[in-house]
Amino acid sequence: MSTQDATETAALVTAAREGDTQAQDALVNAYLTLVYNIVGRALNGSVDVDDVVQDTMLRALDGLEGLRTPERFRSWLVAIAMNQVREHRQNRLSAPGAVEEAADLADPGADFVDLTVVQLQLTGQRLETARATRWLEPDDQELLSLWWLECAGELTRAEVAAALDLSTQHAAVRVQRMKAQLEAARVVVRALDARPLCEELRVVLASWDGRPSALWRKRIARHARGCTRCSGLWSGLMPAEGLLAGLALIAASPVLLAAMSSGSGGLAPAGAVASPGGPDGGAGPVSGPGRRGARGRTGSRSQSRRRRRTRRRAVGGAVVAACVAGGGLWYFGTDSGTGADRPNAERSTAVPILDLSTPGAGDGTPSPSHSPSPSPSVTKRKSTGTAKKASPAHTSTPAPPKPARQAPPAASTPQAQPDSGDVAGQVVALVNKERSAAGCSPLTEDAQLQKAAQGHSDDMAARHFFDHTNPDGADPGQRITAAGYRWSTYGENIAQGQQTAAAVMQSWMNSSGHRANILNCSFKNIGVGVHKGAGGPWWTQDFGAKM
């Protein structure tokens, strides 16, 4: 939060705790959406989300007298929201009839994931990531609700740590663990979306009831690691923080906002509560019925939940129907790019990097990392990502290229490559042919990108590695920058073993991640590096758009 925002918030807090109803409503209007997103993702599928949001806001308003540092209202409010989420979970587990109401507590009609997909029109790997959140444990869902907002620029890491009552170092460890679980869940989504479904996976799923759970996430992910066909699903995963960066918040419903206004007779919490300590050093106990009178929970909670569930299902169905009728605003499922195994000698992998200055530019453009990745720089002009060890891509086995379509054989040594430029030109020509068919403008060859690409191909051959990150730790962004290219976005494809330009392009086009880079219309320049020699050739494509 900026100093100006903190000062304005402090003024509102001061006025609100003196009884100014306009200031109270201003605080609600300013922070209701933030709380709604935290609670909605933490309690995904619960029809009690609106109740918990109202409780959070009302307890915060009632507890303003105990807030020692008004400038830190947001951090304090986030901590209250997390306490309310945990209290809700505990109450539901201990309440009589909790088993009978289990279906209501995990209600697809109240699914915050579906709401996110519809409101933000998510596609590609953003859609995949949103759907994967259903497979996380409750603790990880709570953490995700905060980390998502951190990635979107709405919260700081210090605020996330304070809401969890952890040090920033401990919070960082928990975030990394949660990201690993989320990554496994994304692979689960891919595996279940694959068509045709893997026959070995079909056997594993024989006793599955169709409900996402941590247990089945582990079983399906374990299968995907060991299965020859499904192991390729771990490739092409773009870092989740890059996918979530810059996403808008889900708007709270007008009904919820109206219920919280000072003149609406909204609900208030009953009994005494204790506000969380949080970053302001602690707040004392708060008691009394609150600014809106007694809560009045005399009606049947289960009936109330069923009414809300029916209403939300109707609204969700109407939105989906409108999207389908209008040609579709999003798609369900991912293109895994899997198929028959390719020979191990022919390997390829891709690392696309999200351009945060271009909304939607990163949708559907994966990166190969299948372990927690460092957070990208969330800036207006560029963001970077890193890639770990890449597994051989499992793509459809292409027919052997016909001699007439192959590039003329070239004689070279690992050190001397007189014809590599000609082969690189053939790759560029094939790339632009594919882009033209997809409606993208042709790429122009750039000497700086070519220098970076050729250097990486030479380096892979010389130091006997196959990865986007070299043994010194330099990733594609660092290498492209070192070559003098000032980028706003970039991407990279690499491959090893394909003998011709036609063969390597066929391999890349048979893989969703590589194809997404080649057909990314936001790229304007390309550089291709080829190193021939025993065990090769080694191929590198570097794509970019200048600042």
PDB file of N, CA, C and O in Angstrom, residues 98-160:
ATOM      1  N   ALA A  98     -22.867 -32.401  10.396  1.00  0.00           N
ATOM      2  CA  ALA A  98     -21.872 -31.942   9.411  1.00  0.00           C
ATOM      3  C   ALA A  98     -21.736 -32.929   8.265  1.00  0.00           C
ATOM      4  O   ALA A  98     -21.537 -32.540   7.123  1.00  0.00           O
ATOM      5  N   VAL A  99     -21.841 -34.223   8.560  1.00  0.00           N
ATOM      6  CA  VAL A  99     -21.703 -35.226   7.502  1.00  0.00           C
ATOM      7  C   VAL A  99     -22.841 -35.115   6.506  1.00  0.00           C
ATOM      8  O   VAL A  99     -22.642 -35.172   5.290  1.00  0.00           O
ATOM      9  N   GLU A 100     -24.079 -34.919   7.036  1.00  0.00           N
ATOM     10  CA  GLU A 100     -25.217 -34.830   6.142  1.00  0.00           C
ATOM     11  C   GLU A 100     -25.148 -33.603   5.245  1.00  0.00           C
ATOM     12  O   GLU A 100     -25.670 -33.592   4.131  1.00  0.00           O
ATOM     13  N   GLU A 101     -24.473 -32.517   5.737  1.00  0.00           N
ATOM     14  CA  GLU A 101     -24.408 -31.292   4.969  1.00  0.00           C
ATOM     15  C   GLU A 101     -23.153 -31.209   4.131  1.00  0.00           C
ATOM     16  O   GLU A 101     -22.841 -30.172   3.568  1.00  0.00           O
ATOM     17  N   ALA A 102     -22.409 -32.293   4.035  1.00  0.00           N
ATOM     18  CA  ALA A 102     -21.136 -32.260   3.314  1.00  0.00           C
ATOM     19  C   ALA A 102     -21.322 -31.836   1.860  1.00  0.00           C
ATOM     20  O   ALA A 102     -20.498 -31.131   1.286  1.00  0.00           O
ATOM     21  N   ALA A 103     -22.413 -32.287   1.244  1.00  0.00           N
ATOM     22  CA  ALA A 103     -22.642 -31.926  -0.153  1.00  0.00           C
ATOM     23  C   ALA A 103     -22.821 -30.429  -0.321  1.00  0.00           C
ATOM     24  O   ALA A 103     -22.418 -29.846  -1.327  1.00  0.00           O
ATOM     25  N   ASP A 104     -23.443 -29.779   0.692  1.00  0.00           N
ATOM     26  CA  ASP A 104     -23.613 -28.335   0.621  1.00  0.00           C
ATOM     27  C   ASP A 104     -22.294 -27.606   0.806  1.00  0.00           C
ATOM     28  O   ASP A 104     -22.071 -26.546   0.242  1.00  0.00           O
ATOM     29  N   LEU A 105     -21.427 -28.174   1.632  1.00  0.00           N
ATOM     30  CA  LEU A 105     -20.161 -27.507   1.923  1.00  0.00           C
ATOM     31  C   LEU A 105     -19.206 -27.573   0.752  1.00  0.00           C
ATOM     32  O   LEU A 105     -18.287 -26.776   0.651  1.00  0.00           O
ATOM     33  N   ALA A 106     -19.350 -28.537  -0.127  1.00  0.00           N
ATOM     34  CA  ALA A 106     -18.517 -28.636  -1.315  1.00  0.00           C
ATOM     35  C   ALA A 106     -19.426 -28.630  -2.536  1.00  0.00           C
ATOM     36  O   ALA A 106     -19.597 -29.619  -3.222  1.00  0.00           O
ATOM     37  N   ASP A 107     -20.044 -27.485  -2.760  1.00  0.00           N
ATOM     38  CA  ASP A 107     -21.114 -27.372  -3.739  1.00  0.00           C
ATOM     39  C   ASP A 107     -20.595 -26.811  -5.056  1.00  0.00           C
ATOM     40  O   ASP A 107     -20.122 -25.678  -5.097  1.00  0.00           O
ATOM     41  N   PRO A 108     -20.636 -27.583  -6.151  1.00  0.00           N
ATOM     42  CA  PRO A 108     -20.167 -27.061  -7.434  1.00  0.00           C
ATOM     43  C   PRO A 108     -20.900 -25.799  -7.872  1.00  0.00           C
ATOM     44  O   PRO A 108     -20.352 -24.967  -8.574  1.00  0.00           O
ATOM     45  N   GLY A 109     -22.150 -25.637  -7.446  1.00  0.00           N
ATOM     46  CA  GLY A 109     -22.895 -24.443  -7.821  1.00  0.00           C
ATOM     47  C   GLY A 109     -22.374 -23.185  -7.173  1.00  0.00           C
ATOM     48  O   GLY A 109     -22.696 -22.082  -7.606  1.00  0.00           O
ATOM     49  N   ALA A 110     -21.575 -23.321  -6.096  1.00  0.00           N
ATOM     50  CA  ALA A 110     -21.001 -22.157  -5.423  1.00  0.00           C
ATOM     51  C   ALA A 110     -19.497 -22.108  -5.636  1.00  0.00           C
ATOM     52  O   ALA A 110     -18.781 -21.489  -4.873  1.00  0.00           O
ATOM     53  N   ASP A 111     -19.022 -22.751  -6.667  1.00  0.00           N
ATOM     54  CA  ASP A 111     -17.586 -22.914  -6.890  1.00  0.00           C
ATOM     55  C   ASP A 111     -16.944 -21.587  -7.271  1.00  0.00           C
ATOM     56  O   ASP A 111     -17.263 -21.000  -8.302  1.00  0.00           O
ATOM     57  N   PHE A 112     -16.010 -21.116  -6.444  1.00  0.00           N
ATOM     58  CA  PHE A 112     -15.321 -19.863  -6.722  1.00  0.00           C
ATOM     59  C   PHE A 112     -14.402 -19.999  -7.928  1.00  0.00           C
ATOM     60  O   PHE A 112     -14.115 -19.016  -8.604  1.00  0.00           O
ATOM     61  N   VAL A 113     -13.945 -21.217  -8.203  1.00  0.00           N
ATOM     62  CA  VAL A 113     -13.131 -21.441  -9.405  1.00  0.00           C
ATOM     63  C   VAL A 113     -13.945 -21.126 -10.650  1.00  0.00           C
ATOM     64  O   VAL A 113     -13.479 -20.429 -11.562  1.00  0.00           O
ATOM     65  N   ASP A 114     -15.162 -21.632 -10.711  1.00  0.00           N
ATOM     66  CA  ASP A 114     -16.007 -21.344 -11.868  1.00  0.00           C
ATOM     67  C   ASP A 114     -16.266 -19.845 -11.995  1.00  0.00           C
ATOM     68  O   ASP A 114     -16.261 -19.289 -13.099  1.00  0.00           O
ATOM     69  N   LEU A 115     -16.491 -19.197 -10.860  1.00  0.00           N
ATOM     70  CA  LEU A 115     -16.723 -17.750 -10.870  1.00  0.00           C
ATOM     71  C   LEU A 115     -15.497 -17.013 -11.397  1.00  0.00           C
ATOM     72  O   LEU A 115     -15.607 -16.070 -12.174  1.00  0.00           O
ATOM     73  N   THR A 116     -14.317 -17.467 -10.995  1.00  0.00           N
ATOM     74  CA  THR A 116     -13.074 -16.860 -11.475  1.00  0.00           C
ATOM     75  C   THR A 116     -12.929 -17.027 -12.977  1.00  0.00           C
ATOM     76  O   THR A 116     -12.566 -16.084 -13.695  1.00  0.00           O
ATOM     77  N   VAL A 117     -13.196 -18.236 -13.460  1.00  0.00           N
ATOM     78  CA  VAL A 117     -13.068 -18.513 -14.892  1.00  0.00           C
ATOM     79  C   VAL A 117     -14.016 -17.635 -15.695  1.00  0.00           C
ATOM     80  O   VAL A 117     -13.638 -17.064 -16.729  1.00  0.00           O
ATOM     81  N   VAL A 118     -15.247 -17.496 -15.225  1.00  0.00           N
ATOM     82  CA  VAL A 118     -16.252 -16.732 -15.966  1.00  0.00           C
ATOM     83  C   VAL A 118     -15.929 -15.245 -15.941  1.00  0.00           C
ATOM     84  O   VAL A 118     -15.895 -14.582 -16.981  1.00  0.00           O
ATOM     85  N   GLN A 119     -15.685 -14.698 -14.735  1.00  0.00           N
ATOM     86  CA  GLN A 119     -15.485 -13.249 -14.631  1.00  0.00           C
ATOM     87  C   GLN A 119     -14.190 -12.793 -15.292  1.00  0.00           C
ATOM     88  O   GLN A 119     -14.136 -11.738 -15.904  1.00  0.00           O
ATOM     89  N   LEU A 120     -13.128 -13.571 -15.164  1.00  0.00           N
ATOM     90  CA  LEU A 120     -11.835 -13.168 -15.722  1.00  0.00           C
ATOM     91  C   LEU A 120     -11.592 -13.738 -17.110  1.00  0.00           C
ATOM     92  O   LEU A 120     -10.565 -13.459 -17.716  1.00  0.00           O
ATOM     93  N   GLN A 121     -12.534 -14.556 -17.601  1.00  0.00           N
ATOM     94  CA  GLN A 121     -12.422 -15.149 -18.937  1.00  0.00           C
ATOM     95  C   GLN A 121     -11.065 -15.834 -19.126  1.00  0.00           C
ATOM     96  O   GLN A 121     -10.342 -15.591 -20.092  1.00  0.00           O
ATOM     97  N   LEU A 122     -10.733 -16.712 -18.197  1.00  0.00           N
ATOM     98  CA  LEU A 122      -9.432 -17.362 -18.220  1.00  0.00           C
ATOM     99  C   LEU A 122      -9.355 -18.389 -19.338  1.00  0.00           C
ATOM    100  O   LEU A 122     -10.327 -19.093 -19.632  1.00  0.00           O
ATOM    101  N   THR A 123      -8.184 -18.481 -19.947  1.00  0.00           N
ATOM    102  CA  THR A 123      -7.922 -19.481 -20.970  1.00  0.00           C
ATOM    103  C   THR A 123      -6.528 -20.046 -20.745  1.00  0.00           C
ATOM    104  O   THR A 123      -5.767 -19.566 -19.903  1.00  0.00           O
ATOM    105  N   GLY A 124      -6.197 -21.069 -21.500  1.00  0.00           N
ATOM    106  CA  GLY A 124      -4.846 -21.615 -21.476  1.00  0.00           C
ATOM    107  C   GLY A 124      -4.421 -22.065 -20.093  1.00  0.00           C
ATOM    108  O   GLY A 124      -5.197 -22.637 -19.321  1.00  0.00           O
ATOM    109  N   GLN A 125      -3.182 -21.775 -19.739  1.00  0.00           N
ATOM    110  CA  GLN A 125      -2.653 -22.245 -18.468  1.00  0.00           C
ATOM    111  C   GLN A 125      -3.208 -21.470 -17.276  1.00  0.00           C
ATOM    112  O   GLN A 125      -3.149 -21.949 -16.148  1.00  0.00           O
ATOM    113  N   ARG A 126      -3.744 -20.286 -17.511  1.00  0.00           N
ATOM    114  CA  ARG A 126      -4.428 -19.597 -16.415  1.00  0.00           C
ATOM    115  C   ARG A 126      -5.694 -20.376 -16.023  1.00  0.00           C
ATOM    116  O   ARG A 126      -5.992 -20.530 -14.841  1.00  0.00           O
ATOM    117  N   LEU A 127      -6.432 -20.829 -17.007  1.00  0.00           N
ATOM    118  CA  LEU A 127      -7.601 -21.659 -16.743  1.00  0.00           C
ATOM    119  C   LEU A 127      -7.187 -22.947 -16.048  1.00  0.00           C
ATOM    120  O   LEU A 127      -7.811 -23.376 -15.071  1.00  0.00           O
ATOM    121  N   GLU A 128      -6.142 -23.571 -16.540  1.00  0.00           N
ATOM    122  CA  GLU A 128      -5.625 -24.813 -15.963  1.00  0.00           C
ATOM    123  C   GLU A 128      -5.250 -24.622 -14.497  1.00  0.00           C
ATOM    124  O   GLU A 128      -5.568 -25.449 -13.641  1.00  0.00           O
ATOM    125  N   THR A 129      -4.591 -23.503 -14.187  1.00  0.00           N
ATOM    126  CA  THR A 129      -4.172 -23.229 -12.813  1.00  0.00           C
ATOM    127  C   THR A 129      -5.369 -23.007 -11.908  1.00  0.00           C
ATOM    128  O   THR A 129      -5.407 -23.496 -10.773  1.00  0.00           O
ATOM    129  N   ALA A 130      -6.354 -22.256 -12.381  1.00  0.00           N
ATOM    130  CA  ALA A 130      -7.551 -22.026 -11.577  1.00  0.00           C
ATOM    131  C   ALA A 130      -8.255 -23.344 -11.257  1.00  0.00           C
ATOM    132  O   ALA A 130      -8.668 -23.585 -10.110  1.00  0.00           O
ATOM    133  N   ARG A 131      -8.385 -24.214 -12.242  1.00  0.00           N
ATOM    134  CA  ARG A 131      -9.054 -25.500 -12.014  1.00  0.00           C
ATOM    135  C   ARG A 131      -8.246 -26.390 -11.066  1.00  0.00           C
ATOM    136  O   ARG A 131      -8.802 -27.174 -10.302  1.00  0.00           O
ATOM    137  N   ALA A 132      -6.920 -26.251 -11.126  1.00  0.00           N
ATOM    138  CA  ALA A 132      -6.063 -27.086 -10.278  1.00  0.00           C
ATOM    139  C   ALA A 132      -6.218 -26.756  -8.805  1.00  0.00           C
ATOM    140  O   ALA A 132      -5.944 -27.601  -7.944  1.00  0.00           O
ATOM    141  N   THR A 133      -6.671 -25.557  -8.471  1.00  0.00           N
ATOM    142  CA  THR A 133      -6.787 -25.179  -7.058  1.00  0.00           C
ATOM    143  C   THR A 133      -7.803 -26.038  -6.312  1.00  0.00           C
ATOM    144  O   THR A 133      -7.758 -26.126  -5.085  1.00  0.00           O
ATOM    145  N   ARG A 134      -8.722 -26.658  -7.041  1.00  0.00           N
ATOM    146  CA  ARG A 134      -9.704 -27.526  -6.383  1.00  0.00           C
ATOM    147  C   ARG A 134      -9.037 -28.742  -5.719  1.00  0.00           C
ATOM    148  O   ARG A 134      -9.633 -29.362  -4.846  1.00  0.00           O
ATOM    149  N   TRP A 135      -7.827 -29.077  -6.147  1.00  0.00           N
ATOM    150  CA  TRP A 135      -7.174 -30.299  -5.678  1.00  0.00           C
ATOM    151  C   TRP A 135      -6.286 -30.056  -4.460  1.00  0.00           C
ATOM    152  O   TRP A 135      -5.602 -30.973  -4.007  1.00  0.00           O
ATOM    153  N   LEU A 136      -6.266 -28.849  -3.926  1.00  0.00           N
ATOM    154  CA  LEU A 136      -5.398 -28.540  -2.788  1.00  0.00           C
ATOM    155  C   LEU A 136      -6.098 -28.836  -1.466  1.00  0.00           C
ATOM    156  O   LEU A 136      -7.327 -28.770  -1.352  1.00  0.00           O
ATOM    157  N   GLU A 137      -5.288 -29.133  -0.442  1.00  0.00           N
ATOM    158  CA  GLU A 137      -5.820 -29.300   0.901  1.00  0.00           C
ATOM    159  C   GLU A 137      -6.330 -27.957   1.418  1.00  0.00           C
ATOM    160  O   GLU A 137      -5.934 -26.894   0.919  1.00  0.00           O
ATOM    161  N   PRO A 138      -7.219 -27.962   2.433  1.00  0.00           N
ATOM    162  CA  PRO A 138      -7.748 -26.704   2.971  1.00  0.00           C
ATOM    163  C   PRO A 138      -6.663 -25.715   3.390  1.00  0.00           C
ATOM    164  O   PRO A 138      -6.774 -24.518   3.106  1.00  0.00           O
ATOM    165  N   ASP A 139      -5.608 -26.187   4.059  1.00  0.00           N
ATOM    166  CA  ASP A 139      -4.540 -25.274   4.473  1.00  0.00           C
ATOM    167  C   ASP A 139      -3.876 -24.622   3.271  1.00  0.00           C
ATOM    168  O   ASP A 139      -3.559 -23.423   3.291  1.00  0.00           O
ATOM    169  N   ASP A 140      -3.649 -25.399   2.220  1.00  0.00           N
ATOM    170  CA  ASP A 140      -3.032 -24.842   1.022  1.00  0.00           C
ATOM    171  C   ASP A 140      -3.990 -23.903   0.288  1.00  0.00           C
ATOM    172  O   ASP A 140      -3.566 -22.923  -0.333  1.00  0.00           O
ATOM    173  N   GLN A 141      -5.282 -24.182   0.333  1.00  0.00           N
ATOM    174  CA  GLN A 141      -6.254 -23.273  -0.282  1.00  0.00           C
ATOM    175  C   GLN A 141      -6.257 -21.931   0.435  1.00  0.00           C
ATOM    176  O   GLN A 141      -6.374 -20.878  -0.194  1.00  0.00           O
ATOM    177  N   GLU A 142      -6.140 -21.966   1.781  1.00  0.00           N
ATOM    178  CA  GLU A 142      -6.063 -20.721   2.536  1.00  0.00           C
ATOM    179  C   GLU A 142      -4.824 -19.928   2.144  1.00  0.00           C
ATOM    180  O   GLU A 142      -4.891 -18.713   1.923  1.00  0.00           O
ATOM    181  N   LEU A 143      -3.690 -20.614   2.063  1.00  0.00           N
ATOM    182  CA  LEU A 143      -2.458 -19.939   1.675  1.00  0.00           C
ATOM    183  C   LEU A 143      -2.550 -19.419   0.244  1.00  0.00           C
ATOM    184  O   LEU A 143      -2.113 -18.296  -0.060  1.00  0.00           O
ATOM    185  N   LEU A 144      -3.126 -20.221  -0.649  1.00  0.00           N
ATOM    186  CA  LEU A 144      -3.272 -19.805  -2.034  1.00  0.00           C
ATOM    187  C   LEU A 144      -4.112 -18.536  -2.143  1.00  0.00           C
ATOM    188  O   LEU A 144      -3.830 -17.665  -2.969  1.00  0.00           O
ATOM    189  N   SER A 145      -5.146 -18.418  -1.316  1.00  0.00           N
ATOM    190  CA  SER A 145      -6.006 -17.246  -1.392  1.00  0.00           C
ATOM    191  C   SER A 145      -5.222 -15.964  -1.129  1.00  0.00           C
ATOM    192  O   SER A 145      -5.538 -14.909  -1.686  1.00  0.00           O
ATOM    193  N   LEU A 146      -4.189 -16.052  -0.292  1.00  0.00           N
ATOM    194  CA  LEU A 146      -3.337 -14.893  -0.023  1.00  0.00           C
ATOM    195  C   LEU A 146      -2.262 -14.737  -1.084  1.00  0.00           C
ATOM    196  O   LEU A 146      -1.991 -13.628  -1.562  1.00  0.00           O
ATOM    197  N   TRP A 147      -1.636 -15.851  -1.458  1.00  0.00           N
ATOM    198  CA  TRP A 147      -0.532 -15.790  -2.422  1.00  0.00           C
ATOM    199  C   TRP A 147      -1.027 -15.343  -3.792  1.00  0.00           C
ATOM    200  O   TRP A 147      -0.331 -14.617  -4.507  1.00  0.00           O
ATOM    201  N   TRP A 148      -2.228 -15.758  -4.175  1.00  0.00           N
ATOM    202  CA  TRP A 148      -2.827 -15.317  -5.439  1.00  0.00           C
ATOM    203  C   TRP A 148      -2.867 -13.793  -5.461  1.00  0.00           C
ATOM    204  O   TRP A 148      -2.512 -13.161  -6.460  1.00  0.00           O
ATOM    205  N   LEU A 149      -3.303 -13.181  -4.345  1.00  0.00           N
ATOM    206  CA  LEU A 149      -3.400 -11.725  -4.277  1.00  0.00           C
ATOM    207  C   LEU A 149      -2.023 -11.072  -4.221  1.00  0.00           C
ATOM    208  O   LEU A 149      -1.849  -9.945  -4.685  1.00  0.00           O
ATOM    209  N   GLU A 150      -1.061 -11.775  -3.654  1.00  0.00           N
ATOM    210  CA  GLU A 150       0.308 -11.258  -3.690  1.00  0.00           C
ATOM    211  C   GLU A 150       0.812 -11.216  -5.135  1.00  0.00           C
ATOM    212  O   GLU A 150       1.406 -10.219  -5.572  1.00  0.00           O
ATOM    213  N   CYS A 151       0.579 -12.288  -5.878  1.00  0.00           N
ATOM    214  CA  CYS A 151       0.994 -12.323  -7.280  1.00  0.00           C
ATOM    215  C   CYS A 151       0.284 -11.243  -8.097  1.00  0.00           C
ATOM    216  O   CYS A 151       0.860 -10.674  -9.033  1.00  0.00           O
ATOM    217  N   ALA A 152      -0.976 -10.985  -7.755  1.00  0.00           N
ATOM    218  CA  ALA A 152      -1.757  -9.986  -8.488  1.00  0.00           C
ATOM    219  C   ALA A 152      -1.413  -8.567  -8.061  1.00  0.00           C
ATOM    220  O   ALA A 152      -1.966  -7.607  -8.612  1.00  0.00           O
ATOM    221  N   GLY A 153      -0.524  -8.419  -7.078  1.00  0.00           N
ATOM    222  CA  GLY A 153      -0.102  -7.091  -6.641  1.00  0.00           C
ATOM    223  C   GLY A 153      -1.017  -6.445  -5.629  1.00  0.00           C
ATOM    224  O   GLY A 153      -0.898  -5.248  -5.348  1.00  0.00           O
ATOM    225  N   GLU A 154      -1.939  -7.224  -5.033  1.00  0.00           N
ATOM    226  CA  GLU A 154      -2.890  -6.669  -4.072  1.00  0.00           C
ATOM    227  C   GLU A 154      -2.388  -6.754  -2.632  1.00  0.00           C
ATOM    228  O   GLU A 154      -2.831  -5.981  -1.782  1.00  0.00           O
ATOM    229  N   LEU A 155      -1.509  -7.690  -2.348  1.00  0.00           N
ATOM    230  CA  LEU A 155      -0.941  -7.854  -1.011  1.00  0.00           C
ATOM    231  C   LEU A 155       0.575  -7.928  -1.118  1.00  0.00           C
ATOM    232  O   LEU A 155       1.122  -8.299  -2.160  1.00  0.00           O
ATOM    233  N   THR A 156       1.240  -7.602  -0.024  1.00  0.00           N
ATOM    234  CA  THR A 156       2.690  -7.770   0.036  1.00  0.00           C
ATOM    235  C   THR A 156       3.004  -9.079   0.754  1.00  0.00           C
ATOM    236  O   THR A 156       2.156  -9.647   1.453  1.00  0.00           O
ATOM    237  N   ARG A 157       4.248  -9.550   0.600  1.00  0.00           N
ATOM    238  CA  ARG A 157       4.642 -10.773   1.302  1.00  0.00           C
ATOM    239  C   ARG A 157       4.565 -10.575   2.816  1.00  0.00           C
ATOM    240  O   ARG A 157       4.205 -11.501   3.560  1.00  0.00           O
ATOM    241  N   ALA A 158       4.872  -9.361   3.294  1.00  0.00           N
ATOM    242  CA  ALA A 158       4.774  -9.092   4.729  1.00  0.00           C
ATOM    243  C   ALA A 158       3.332  -9.240   5.214  1.00  0.00           C
ATOM    244  O   ALA A 158       3.082  -9.767   6.303  1.00  0.00           O
ATOM    245  N   GLU A 159       2.369  -8.795   4.406  1.00  0.00           N
ATOM    246  CA  GLU A 159       0.965  -8.926   4.786  1.00  0.00           C
ATOM    247  C   GLU A 159       0.520 -10.381   4.754  1.00  0.00           C
ATOM    248  O   GLU A 159      -0.274 -10.817   5.599  1.00  0.00           O
ATOM    249  N   VAL A 160       1.008 -11.128   3.794  1.00  0.00           N
ATOM    250  CA  VAL A 160       0.708 -12.563   3.740  1.00  0.00           C
ATOM    251  C   VAL A 160       1.246 -13.250   4.989  1.00  0.00           C
ATOM    252  O   VAL A 160       0.549 -14.048   5.629  1.00  0.00           O
TER     253      VAL A 160
END
